PDB file of C-alpha atoms in Angstrom:
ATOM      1  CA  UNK L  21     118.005  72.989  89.621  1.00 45.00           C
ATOM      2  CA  UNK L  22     121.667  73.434  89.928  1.00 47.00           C
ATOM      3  CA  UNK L  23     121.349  77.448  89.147  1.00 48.00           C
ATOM      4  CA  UNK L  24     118.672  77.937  91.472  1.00 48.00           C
ATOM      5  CA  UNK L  25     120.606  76.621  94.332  1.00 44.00           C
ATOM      6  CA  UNK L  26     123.424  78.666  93.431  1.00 50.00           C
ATOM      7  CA  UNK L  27     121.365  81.924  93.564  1.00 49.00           C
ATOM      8  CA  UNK L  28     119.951  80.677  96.494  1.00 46.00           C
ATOM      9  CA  UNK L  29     123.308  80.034  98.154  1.00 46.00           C
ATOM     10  CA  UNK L  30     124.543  83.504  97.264  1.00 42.00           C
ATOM     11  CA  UNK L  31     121.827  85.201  98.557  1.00 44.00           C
ATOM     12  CA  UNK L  32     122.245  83.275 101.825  1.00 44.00           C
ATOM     13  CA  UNK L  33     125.695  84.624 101.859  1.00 42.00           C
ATOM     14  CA  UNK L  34     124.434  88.125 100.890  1.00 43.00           C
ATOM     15  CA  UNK L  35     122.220  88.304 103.895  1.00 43.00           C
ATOM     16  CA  UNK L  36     124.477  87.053 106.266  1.00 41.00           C
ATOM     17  CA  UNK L  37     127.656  89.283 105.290  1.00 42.00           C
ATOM     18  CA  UNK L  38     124.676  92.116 105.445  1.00 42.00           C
ATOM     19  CA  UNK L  39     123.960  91.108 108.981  1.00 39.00           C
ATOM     20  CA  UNK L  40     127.411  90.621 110.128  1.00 39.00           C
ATOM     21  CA  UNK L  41     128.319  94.365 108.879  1.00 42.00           C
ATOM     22  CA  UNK L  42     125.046  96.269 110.731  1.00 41.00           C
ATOM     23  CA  UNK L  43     126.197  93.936 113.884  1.00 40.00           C
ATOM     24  CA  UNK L  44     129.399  95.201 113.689  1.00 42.00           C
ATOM     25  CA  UNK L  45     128.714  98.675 113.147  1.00 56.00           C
ATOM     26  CA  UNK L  46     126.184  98.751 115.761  1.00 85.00           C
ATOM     27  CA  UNK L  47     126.957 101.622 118.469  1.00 91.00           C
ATOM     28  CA  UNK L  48     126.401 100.888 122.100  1.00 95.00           C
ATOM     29  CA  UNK L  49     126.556 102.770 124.844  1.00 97.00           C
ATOM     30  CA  UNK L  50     129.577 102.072 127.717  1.00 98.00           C
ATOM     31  CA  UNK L  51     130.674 103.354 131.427  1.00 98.00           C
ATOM     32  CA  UNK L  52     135.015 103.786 130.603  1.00 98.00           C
ATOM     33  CA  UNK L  53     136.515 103.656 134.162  1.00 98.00           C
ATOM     34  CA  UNK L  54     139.706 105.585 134.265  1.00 98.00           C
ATOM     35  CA  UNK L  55     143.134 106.156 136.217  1.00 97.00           C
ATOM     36  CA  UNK L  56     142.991 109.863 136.708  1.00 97.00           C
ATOM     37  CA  UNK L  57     146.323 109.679 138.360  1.00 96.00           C
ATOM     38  CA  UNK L  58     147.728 108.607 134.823  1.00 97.00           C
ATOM     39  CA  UNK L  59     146.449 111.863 132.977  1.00 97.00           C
ATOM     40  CA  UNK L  60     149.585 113.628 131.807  1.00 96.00           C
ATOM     41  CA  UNK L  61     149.975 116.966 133.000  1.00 95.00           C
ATOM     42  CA  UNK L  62     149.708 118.804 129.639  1.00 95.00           C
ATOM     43  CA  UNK L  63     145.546 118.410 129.616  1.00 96.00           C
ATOM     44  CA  UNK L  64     143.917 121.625 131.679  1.00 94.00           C
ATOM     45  CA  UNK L  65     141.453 119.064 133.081  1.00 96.00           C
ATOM     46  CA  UNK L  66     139.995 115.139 133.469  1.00 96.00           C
ATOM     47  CA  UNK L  67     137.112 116.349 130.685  1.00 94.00           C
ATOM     48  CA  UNK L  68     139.901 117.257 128.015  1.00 95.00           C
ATOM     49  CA  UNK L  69     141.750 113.879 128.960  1.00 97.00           C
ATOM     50  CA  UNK L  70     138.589 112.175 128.368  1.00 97.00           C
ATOM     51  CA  UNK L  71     137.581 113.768 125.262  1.00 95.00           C
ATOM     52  CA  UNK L  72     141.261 113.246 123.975  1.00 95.00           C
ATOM     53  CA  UNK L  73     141.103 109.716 124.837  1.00 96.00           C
ATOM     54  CA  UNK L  74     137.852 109.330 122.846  1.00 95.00           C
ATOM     55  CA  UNK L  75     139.670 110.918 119.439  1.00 94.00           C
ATOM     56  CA  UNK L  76     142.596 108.678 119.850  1.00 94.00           C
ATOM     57  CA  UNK L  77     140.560 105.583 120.270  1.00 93.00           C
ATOM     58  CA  UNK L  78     138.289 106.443 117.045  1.00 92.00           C
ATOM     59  CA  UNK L  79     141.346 106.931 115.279  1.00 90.00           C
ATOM     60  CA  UNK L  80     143.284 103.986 115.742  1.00 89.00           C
ATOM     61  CA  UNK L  81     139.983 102.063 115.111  1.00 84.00           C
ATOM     62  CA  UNK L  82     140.308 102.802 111.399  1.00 66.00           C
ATOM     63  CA  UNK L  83     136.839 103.785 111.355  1.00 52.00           C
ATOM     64  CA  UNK L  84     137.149 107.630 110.399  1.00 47.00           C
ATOM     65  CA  UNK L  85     134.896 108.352 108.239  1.00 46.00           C
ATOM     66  CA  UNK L  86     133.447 111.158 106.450  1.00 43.00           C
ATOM     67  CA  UNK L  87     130.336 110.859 108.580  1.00 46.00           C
ATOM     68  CA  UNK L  88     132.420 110.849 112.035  1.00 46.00           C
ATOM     69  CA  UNK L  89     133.798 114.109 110.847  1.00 45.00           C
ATOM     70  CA  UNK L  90     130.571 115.594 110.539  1.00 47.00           C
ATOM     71  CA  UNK L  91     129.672 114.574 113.850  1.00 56.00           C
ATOM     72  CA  UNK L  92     131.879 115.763 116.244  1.00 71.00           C
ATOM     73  CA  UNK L  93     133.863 113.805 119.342  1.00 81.00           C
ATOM     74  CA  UNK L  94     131.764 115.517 121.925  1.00 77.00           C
ATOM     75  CA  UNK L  95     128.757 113.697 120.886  1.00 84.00           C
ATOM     76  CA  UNK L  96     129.942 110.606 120.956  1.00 93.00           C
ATOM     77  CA  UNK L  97     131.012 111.460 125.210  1.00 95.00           C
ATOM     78  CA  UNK L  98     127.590 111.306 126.794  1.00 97.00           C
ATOM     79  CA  UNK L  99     129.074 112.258 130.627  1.00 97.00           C
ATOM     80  CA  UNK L 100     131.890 112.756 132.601  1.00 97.00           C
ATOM     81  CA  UNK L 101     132.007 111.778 136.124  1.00 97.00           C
ATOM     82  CA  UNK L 102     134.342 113.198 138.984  1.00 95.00           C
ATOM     83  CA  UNK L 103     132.700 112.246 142.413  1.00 93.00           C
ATOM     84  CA  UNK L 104     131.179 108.967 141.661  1.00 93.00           C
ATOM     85  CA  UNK L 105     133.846 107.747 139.694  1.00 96.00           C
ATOM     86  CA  UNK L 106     136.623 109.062 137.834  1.00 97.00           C
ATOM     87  CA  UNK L 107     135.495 108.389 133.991  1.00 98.00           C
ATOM     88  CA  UNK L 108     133.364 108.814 131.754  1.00 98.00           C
ATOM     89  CA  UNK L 109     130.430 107.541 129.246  1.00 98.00           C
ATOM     90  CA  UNK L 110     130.679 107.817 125.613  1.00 97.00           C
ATOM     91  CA  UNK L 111     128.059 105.786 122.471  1.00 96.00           C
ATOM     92  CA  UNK L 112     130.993 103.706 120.558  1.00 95.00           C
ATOM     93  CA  UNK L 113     131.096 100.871 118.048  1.00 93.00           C
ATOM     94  CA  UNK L 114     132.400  97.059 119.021  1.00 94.00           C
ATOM     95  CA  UNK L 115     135.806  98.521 117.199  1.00 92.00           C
ATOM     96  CA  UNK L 116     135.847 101.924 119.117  1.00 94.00           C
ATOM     97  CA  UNK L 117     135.025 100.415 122.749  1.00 96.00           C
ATOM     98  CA  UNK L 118     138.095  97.654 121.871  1.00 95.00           C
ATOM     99  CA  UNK L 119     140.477 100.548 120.588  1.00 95.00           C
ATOM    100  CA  UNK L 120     139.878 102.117 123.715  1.00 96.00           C
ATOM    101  CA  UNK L 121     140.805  99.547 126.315  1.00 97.00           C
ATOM    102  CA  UNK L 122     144.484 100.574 125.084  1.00 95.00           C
ATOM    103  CA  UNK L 123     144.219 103.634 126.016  1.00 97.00           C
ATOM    104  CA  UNK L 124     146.682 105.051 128.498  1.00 97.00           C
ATOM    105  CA  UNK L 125     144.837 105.246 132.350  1.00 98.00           C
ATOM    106  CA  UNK L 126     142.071 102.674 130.935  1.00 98.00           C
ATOM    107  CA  UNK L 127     141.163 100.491 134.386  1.00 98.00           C
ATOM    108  CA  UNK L 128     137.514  99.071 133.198  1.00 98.00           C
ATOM    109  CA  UNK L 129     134.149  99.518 131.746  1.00 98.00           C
ATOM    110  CA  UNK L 130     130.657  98.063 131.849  1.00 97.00           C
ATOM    111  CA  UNK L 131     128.022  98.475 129.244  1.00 97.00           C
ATOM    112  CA  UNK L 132     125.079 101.071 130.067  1.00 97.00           C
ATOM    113  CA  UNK L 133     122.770  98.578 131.471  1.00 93.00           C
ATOM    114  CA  UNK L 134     119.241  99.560 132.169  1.00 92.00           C
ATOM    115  CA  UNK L 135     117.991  99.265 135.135  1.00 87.00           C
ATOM    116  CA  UNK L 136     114.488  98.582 137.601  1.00 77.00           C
ATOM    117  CA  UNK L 137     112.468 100.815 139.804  1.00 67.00           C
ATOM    118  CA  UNK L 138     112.692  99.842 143.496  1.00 53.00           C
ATOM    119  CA  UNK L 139     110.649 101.157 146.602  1.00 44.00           C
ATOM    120  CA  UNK L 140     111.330 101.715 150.469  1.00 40.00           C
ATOM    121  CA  UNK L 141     109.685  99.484 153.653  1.00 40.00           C
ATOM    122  CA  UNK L 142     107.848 100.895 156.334  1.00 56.00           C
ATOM    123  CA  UNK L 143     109.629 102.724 159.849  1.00 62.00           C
ATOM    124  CA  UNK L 144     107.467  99.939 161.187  1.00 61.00           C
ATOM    125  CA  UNK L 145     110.047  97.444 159.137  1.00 61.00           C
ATOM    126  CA  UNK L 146     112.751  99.141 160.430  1.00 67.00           C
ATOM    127  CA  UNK L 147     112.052  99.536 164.110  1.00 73.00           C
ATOM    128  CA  UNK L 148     112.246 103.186 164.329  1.00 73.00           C
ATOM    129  CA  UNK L 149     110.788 104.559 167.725  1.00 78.00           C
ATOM    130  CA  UNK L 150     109.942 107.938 168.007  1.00 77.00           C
ATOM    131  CA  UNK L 151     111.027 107.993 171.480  1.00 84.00           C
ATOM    132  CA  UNK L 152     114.273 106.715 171.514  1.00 85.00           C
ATOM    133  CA  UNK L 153     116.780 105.665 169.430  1.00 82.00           C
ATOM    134  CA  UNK L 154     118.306 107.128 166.038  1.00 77.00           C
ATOM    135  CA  UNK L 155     114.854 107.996 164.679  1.00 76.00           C
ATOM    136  CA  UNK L 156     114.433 110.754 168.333  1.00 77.00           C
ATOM    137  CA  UNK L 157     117.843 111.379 168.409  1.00 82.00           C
ATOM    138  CA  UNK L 158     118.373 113.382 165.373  1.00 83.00           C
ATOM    139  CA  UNK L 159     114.607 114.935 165.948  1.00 81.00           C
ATOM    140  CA  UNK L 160     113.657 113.230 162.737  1.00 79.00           C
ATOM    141  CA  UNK L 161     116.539 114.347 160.340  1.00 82.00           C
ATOM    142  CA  UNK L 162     116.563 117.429 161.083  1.00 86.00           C
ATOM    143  CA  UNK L 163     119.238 119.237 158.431  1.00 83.00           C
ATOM    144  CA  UNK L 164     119.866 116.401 157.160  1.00 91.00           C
ATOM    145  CA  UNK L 165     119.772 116.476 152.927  1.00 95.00           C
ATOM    146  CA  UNK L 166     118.388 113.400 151.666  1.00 96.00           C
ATOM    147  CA  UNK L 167     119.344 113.089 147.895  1.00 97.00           C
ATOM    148  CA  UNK L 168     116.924 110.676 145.566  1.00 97.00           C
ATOM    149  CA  UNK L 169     117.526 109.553 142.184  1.00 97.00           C
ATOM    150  CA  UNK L 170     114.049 108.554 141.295  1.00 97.00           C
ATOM    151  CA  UNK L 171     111.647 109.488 138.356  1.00 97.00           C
ATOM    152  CA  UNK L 172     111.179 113.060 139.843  1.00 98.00           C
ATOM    153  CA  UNK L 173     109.148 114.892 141.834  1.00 98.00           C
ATOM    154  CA  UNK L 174     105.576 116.775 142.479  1.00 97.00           C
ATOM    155  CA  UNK L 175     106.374 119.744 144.022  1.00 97.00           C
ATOM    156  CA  UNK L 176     103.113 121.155 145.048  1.00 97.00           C
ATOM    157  CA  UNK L 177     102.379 118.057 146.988  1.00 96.00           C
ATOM    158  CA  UNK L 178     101.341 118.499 150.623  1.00 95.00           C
ATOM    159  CA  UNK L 179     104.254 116.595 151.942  1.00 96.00           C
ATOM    160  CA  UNK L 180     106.600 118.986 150.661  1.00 97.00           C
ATOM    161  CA  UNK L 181     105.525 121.903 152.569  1.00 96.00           C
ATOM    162  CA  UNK L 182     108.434 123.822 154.214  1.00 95.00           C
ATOM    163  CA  UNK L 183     105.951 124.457 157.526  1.00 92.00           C
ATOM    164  CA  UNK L 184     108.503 124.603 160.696  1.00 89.00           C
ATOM    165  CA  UNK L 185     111.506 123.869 158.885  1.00 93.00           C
ATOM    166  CA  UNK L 186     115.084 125.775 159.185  1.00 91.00           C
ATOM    167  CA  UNK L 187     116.844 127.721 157.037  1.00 93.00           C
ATOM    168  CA  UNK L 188     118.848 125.777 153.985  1.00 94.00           C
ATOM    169  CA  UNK L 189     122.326 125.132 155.781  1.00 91.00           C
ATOM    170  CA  UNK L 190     124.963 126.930 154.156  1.00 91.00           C
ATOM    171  CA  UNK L 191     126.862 123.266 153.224  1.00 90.00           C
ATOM    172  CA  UNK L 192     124.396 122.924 150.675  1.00 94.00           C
ATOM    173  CA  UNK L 193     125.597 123.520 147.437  1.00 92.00           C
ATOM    174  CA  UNK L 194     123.342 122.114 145.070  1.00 94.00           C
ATOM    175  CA  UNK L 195     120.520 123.499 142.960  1.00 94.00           C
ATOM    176  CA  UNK L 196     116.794 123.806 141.821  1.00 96.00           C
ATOM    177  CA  UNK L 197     116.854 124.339 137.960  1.00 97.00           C
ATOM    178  CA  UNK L 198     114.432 125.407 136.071  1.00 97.00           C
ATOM    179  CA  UNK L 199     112.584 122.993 133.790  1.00 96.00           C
ATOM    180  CA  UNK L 200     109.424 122.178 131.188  1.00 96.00           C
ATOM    181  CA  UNK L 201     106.283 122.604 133.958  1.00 96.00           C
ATOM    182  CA  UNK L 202     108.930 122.524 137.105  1.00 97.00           C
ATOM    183  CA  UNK L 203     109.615 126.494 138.156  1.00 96.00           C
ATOM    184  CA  UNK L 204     112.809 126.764 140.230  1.00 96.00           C
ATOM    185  CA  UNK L 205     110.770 128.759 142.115  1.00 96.00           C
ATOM    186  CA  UNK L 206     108.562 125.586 143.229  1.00 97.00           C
ATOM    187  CA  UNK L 207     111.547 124.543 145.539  1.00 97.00           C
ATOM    188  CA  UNK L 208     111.431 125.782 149.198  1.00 97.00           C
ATOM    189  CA  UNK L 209     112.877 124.811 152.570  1.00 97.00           C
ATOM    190  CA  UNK L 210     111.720 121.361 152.152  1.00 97.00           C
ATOM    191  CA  UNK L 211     112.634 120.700 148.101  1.00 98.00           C
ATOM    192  CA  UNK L 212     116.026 122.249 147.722  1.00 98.00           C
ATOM    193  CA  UNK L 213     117.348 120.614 144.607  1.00 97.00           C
ATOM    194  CA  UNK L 214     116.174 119.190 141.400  1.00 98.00           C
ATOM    195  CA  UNK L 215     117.737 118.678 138.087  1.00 98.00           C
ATOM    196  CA  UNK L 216     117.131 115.845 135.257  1.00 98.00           C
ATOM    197  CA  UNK L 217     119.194 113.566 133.596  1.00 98.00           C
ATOM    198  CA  UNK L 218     118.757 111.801 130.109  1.00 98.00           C
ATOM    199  CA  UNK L 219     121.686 112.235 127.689  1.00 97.00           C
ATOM    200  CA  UNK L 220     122.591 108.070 128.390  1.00 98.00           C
ATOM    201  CA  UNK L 221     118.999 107.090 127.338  1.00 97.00           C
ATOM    202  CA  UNK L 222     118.900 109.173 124.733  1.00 96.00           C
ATOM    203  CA  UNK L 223     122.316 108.605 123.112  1.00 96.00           C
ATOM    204  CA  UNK L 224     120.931 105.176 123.677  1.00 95.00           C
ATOM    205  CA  UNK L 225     117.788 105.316 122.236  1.00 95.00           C
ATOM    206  CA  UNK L 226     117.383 108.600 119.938  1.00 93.00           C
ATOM    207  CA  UNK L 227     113.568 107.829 118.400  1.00 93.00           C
ATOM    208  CA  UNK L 228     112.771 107.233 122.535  1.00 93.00           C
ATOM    209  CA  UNK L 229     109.666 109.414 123.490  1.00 89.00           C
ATOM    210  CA  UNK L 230     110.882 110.320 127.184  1.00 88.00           C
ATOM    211  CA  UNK L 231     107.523 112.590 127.753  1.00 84.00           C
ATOM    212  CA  UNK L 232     108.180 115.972 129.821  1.00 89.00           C
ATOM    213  CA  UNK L 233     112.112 116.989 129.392  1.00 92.00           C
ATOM    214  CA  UNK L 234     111.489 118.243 132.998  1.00 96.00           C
ATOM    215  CA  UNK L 235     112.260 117.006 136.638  1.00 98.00           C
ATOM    216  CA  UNK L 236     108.613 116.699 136.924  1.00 98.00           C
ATOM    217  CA  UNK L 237     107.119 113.662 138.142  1.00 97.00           C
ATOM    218  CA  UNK L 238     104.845 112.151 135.422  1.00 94.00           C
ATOM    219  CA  UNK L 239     105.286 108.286 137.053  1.00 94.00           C
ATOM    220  CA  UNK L 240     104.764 108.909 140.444  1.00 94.00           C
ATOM    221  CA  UNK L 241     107.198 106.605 141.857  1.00 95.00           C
ATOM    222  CA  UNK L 242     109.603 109.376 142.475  1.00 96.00           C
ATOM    223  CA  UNK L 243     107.336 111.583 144.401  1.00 96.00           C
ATOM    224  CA  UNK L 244     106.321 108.464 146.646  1.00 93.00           C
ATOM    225  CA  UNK L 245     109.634 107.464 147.533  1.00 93.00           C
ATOM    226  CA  UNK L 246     110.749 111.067 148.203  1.00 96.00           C
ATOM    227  CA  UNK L 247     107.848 111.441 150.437  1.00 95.00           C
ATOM    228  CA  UNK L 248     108.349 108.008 152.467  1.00 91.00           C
ATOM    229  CA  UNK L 249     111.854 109.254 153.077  1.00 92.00           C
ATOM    230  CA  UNK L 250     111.261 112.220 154.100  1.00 94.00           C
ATOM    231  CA  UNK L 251     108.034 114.095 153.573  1.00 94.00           C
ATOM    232  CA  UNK L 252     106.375 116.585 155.821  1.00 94.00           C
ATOM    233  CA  UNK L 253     103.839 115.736 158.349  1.00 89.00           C
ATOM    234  CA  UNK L 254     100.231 116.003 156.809  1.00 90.00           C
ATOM    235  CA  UNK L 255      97.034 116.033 159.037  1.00 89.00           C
ATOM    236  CA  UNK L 256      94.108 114.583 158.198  1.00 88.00           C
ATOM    237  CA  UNK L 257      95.475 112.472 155.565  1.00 84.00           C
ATOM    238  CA  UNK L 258      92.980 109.493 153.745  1.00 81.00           C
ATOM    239  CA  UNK L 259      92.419 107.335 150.918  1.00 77.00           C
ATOM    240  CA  UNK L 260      89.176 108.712 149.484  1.00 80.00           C
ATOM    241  CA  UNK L 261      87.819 109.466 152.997  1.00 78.00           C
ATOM    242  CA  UNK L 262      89.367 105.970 154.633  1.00 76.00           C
ATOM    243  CA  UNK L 263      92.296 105.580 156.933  1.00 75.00           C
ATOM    244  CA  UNK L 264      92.373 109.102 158.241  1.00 82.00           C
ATOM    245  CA  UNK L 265      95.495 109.746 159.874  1.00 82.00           C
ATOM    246  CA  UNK L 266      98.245 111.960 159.305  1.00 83.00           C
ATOM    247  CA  UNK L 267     100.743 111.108 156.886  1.00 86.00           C
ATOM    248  CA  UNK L 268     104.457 111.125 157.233  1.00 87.00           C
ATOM    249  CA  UNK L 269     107.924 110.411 156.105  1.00 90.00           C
ATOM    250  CA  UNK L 270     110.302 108.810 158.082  1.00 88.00           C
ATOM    251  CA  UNK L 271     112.684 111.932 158.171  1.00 91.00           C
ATOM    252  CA  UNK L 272     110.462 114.229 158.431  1.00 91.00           C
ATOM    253  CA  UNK L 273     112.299 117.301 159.074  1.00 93.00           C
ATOM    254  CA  UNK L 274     115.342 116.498 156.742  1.00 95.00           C
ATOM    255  CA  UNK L 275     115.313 117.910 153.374  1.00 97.00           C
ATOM    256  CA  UNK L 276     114.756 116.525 149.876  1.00 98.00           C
ATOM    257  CA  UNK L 277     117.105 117.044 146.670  1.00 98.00           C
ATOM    258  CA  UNK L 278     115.364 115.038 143.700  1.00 98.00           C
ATOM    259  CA  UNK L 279     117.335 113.627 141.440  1.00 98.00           C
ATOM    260  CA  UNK L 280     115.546 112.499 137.935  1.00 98.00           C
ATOM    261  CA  UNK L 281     117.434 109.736 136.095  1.00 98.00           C
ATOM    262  CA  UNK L 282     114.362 107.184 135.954  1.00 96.00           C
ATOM    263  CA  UNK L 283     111.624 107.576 132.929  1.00 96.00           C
ATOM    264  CA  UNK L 284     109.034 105.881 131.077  1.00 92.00           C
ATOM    265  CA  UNK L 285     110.999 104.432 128.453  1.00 90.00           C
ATOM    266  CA  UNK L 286     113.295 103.034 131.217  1.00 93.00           C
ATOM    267  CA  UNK L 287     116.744 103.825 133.090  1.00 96.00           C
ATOM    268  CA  UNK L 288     120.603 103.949 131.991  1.00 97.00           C
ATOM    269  CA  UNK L 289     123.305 102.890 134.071  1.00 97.00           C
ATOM    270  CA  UNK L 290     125.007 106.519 132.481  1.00 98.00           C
ATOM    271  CA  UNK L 291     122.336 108.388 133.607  1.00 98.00           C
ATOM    272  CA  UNK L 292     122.126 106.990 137.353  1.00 98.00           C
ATOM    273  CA  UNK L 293     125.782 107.611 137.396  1.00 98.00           C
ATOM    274  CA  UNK L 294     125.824 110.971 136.677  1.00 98.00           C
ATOM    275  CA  UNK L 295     122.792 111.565 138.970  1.00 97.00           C
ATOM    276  CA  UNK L 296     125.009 110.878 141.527  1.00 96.00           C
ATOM    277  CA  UNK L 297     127.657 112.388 140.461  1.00 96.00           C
ATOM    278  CA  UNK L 298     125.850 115.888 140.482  1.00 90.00           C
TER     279      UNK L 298
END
């Protein structure tokens, strides 16, 4: 009896040094805020800082291995972020993230948490008069560049129809890019920017199947918040023939840039960020 406890004992301890190793080498992703006013004046920029930052904290982690050599420092930074934030996001292990709260400039960081779909309310909900008010005032957004970080967008949908609206205003300095099924060309007076974002999820999540690598709407959510906001007026509008009316957003002569930082397989903090960023 006395031997089988003993093998049964060591196994026990077996397992559980086994599980304590893959939970500390476990790599997470992590939002690094950052002092940019402490980055010494010998880096070109804030992205060599960063990246310099990242190979400093890796090595004093004493985790250098022969596979982080093969994989270089760049791909463990996922984004850097200037306008949002000054910082960056980076896929580290428990040792590398608590290396790197040493690090000269370090102020903070979060872990990439994922994150829920939300929707809009009515112009009803939010007294708008078309009369009077803020909602007349501006004639309905007029110029006005409303940016959405959503799950994309349908382009040929009705209520992005450029019909009656001005020329792009020359403070706009975004972009359309081209994409899998989403032509830059598919952008117009109305649509004047689109561009995806997925490196967080992905560092995050590498076997994740994210569906079209495109700005795209395959969800639909995007597409009907972008379209509440701000969507073109659309006669004769229905549900299957009921509730004919014409449809409209409440800004419905500003203009839409579509942000794409929400998918299927969910929504990184990292992602959002950088969204915003752009």
């Amino acid at each position: 009896m006395a031997p089988h406890i003993s093998q049964c004992t060591l196994f026990s301890y077996i397992s559980l040094f086994h599980f304590i190793f893959i939970t500390l080498a476990q790599s997470d992703n992590y939002i690094i805020h950052m002092n940019l006013s402490a980055m010494p004046k010998a880096f070109s920029s804030h992205h060599t800082w960063y990246l310099s930052t990242l190979s400093s904290a890796l090595e004093n982690s004493q985790l250098a291995t022969t596979d982080n050599h093969n994989s270089p420092i760049s791909s463990k930074l996922i984004y850097t972020y200037t306008h949002a934030m000054n910082g960056f996001s980076a896929n580290l292990s428990p040792k590398e993230y608590e290396s790197l709260k040493n690090s000269l400039g370090y102020i903070s960081s979060i872990p990439d948490l994922p994150l829920k779909l939300d929707t809009t309310h009515s112009p009803q909900f939010l007294g708008l008069n078309p009369n009077k008010g803020a909602w007349h005032d501006s004639n309905f957004g007029q110029d006005v560049i409303i940016g959405l970080v959503d799950t994309g967008v349908w382009p040929e949908s009705e209520s992005f129809k450029d019909n009656g609206i001005t020329n792009i205003p020359s403070k706009w300095k975004g972009q359309c890019e081209n994409s899998i099924h989403f032509n830059s060309s598919l952008c117009n007076q109305k649509l004047i920017g689109a561009k995806f974002f997925n490196k967080g999820i992905l560092a995050k999540y590498p076997n994740i199947t994210l569906g079209l690598n495109s700005t795209r709407d395959t969800i639909g959510h995007g597409t009907h918040t972008s379209s509440t906001a701000a969507g073109s007026r659309v006669e004769q509008a229905s549900f299957f023939g009921y509730a004919i009316g014409t449809a409209s957003g409440i800004a419905s002569n500003s203009r839409i840039a579509m942000y794409k930082a929400l998918w299927e397989g969910g929504v990184q903090s990292s992602d959002v960020i950088a969204a915003i960023d752009a």
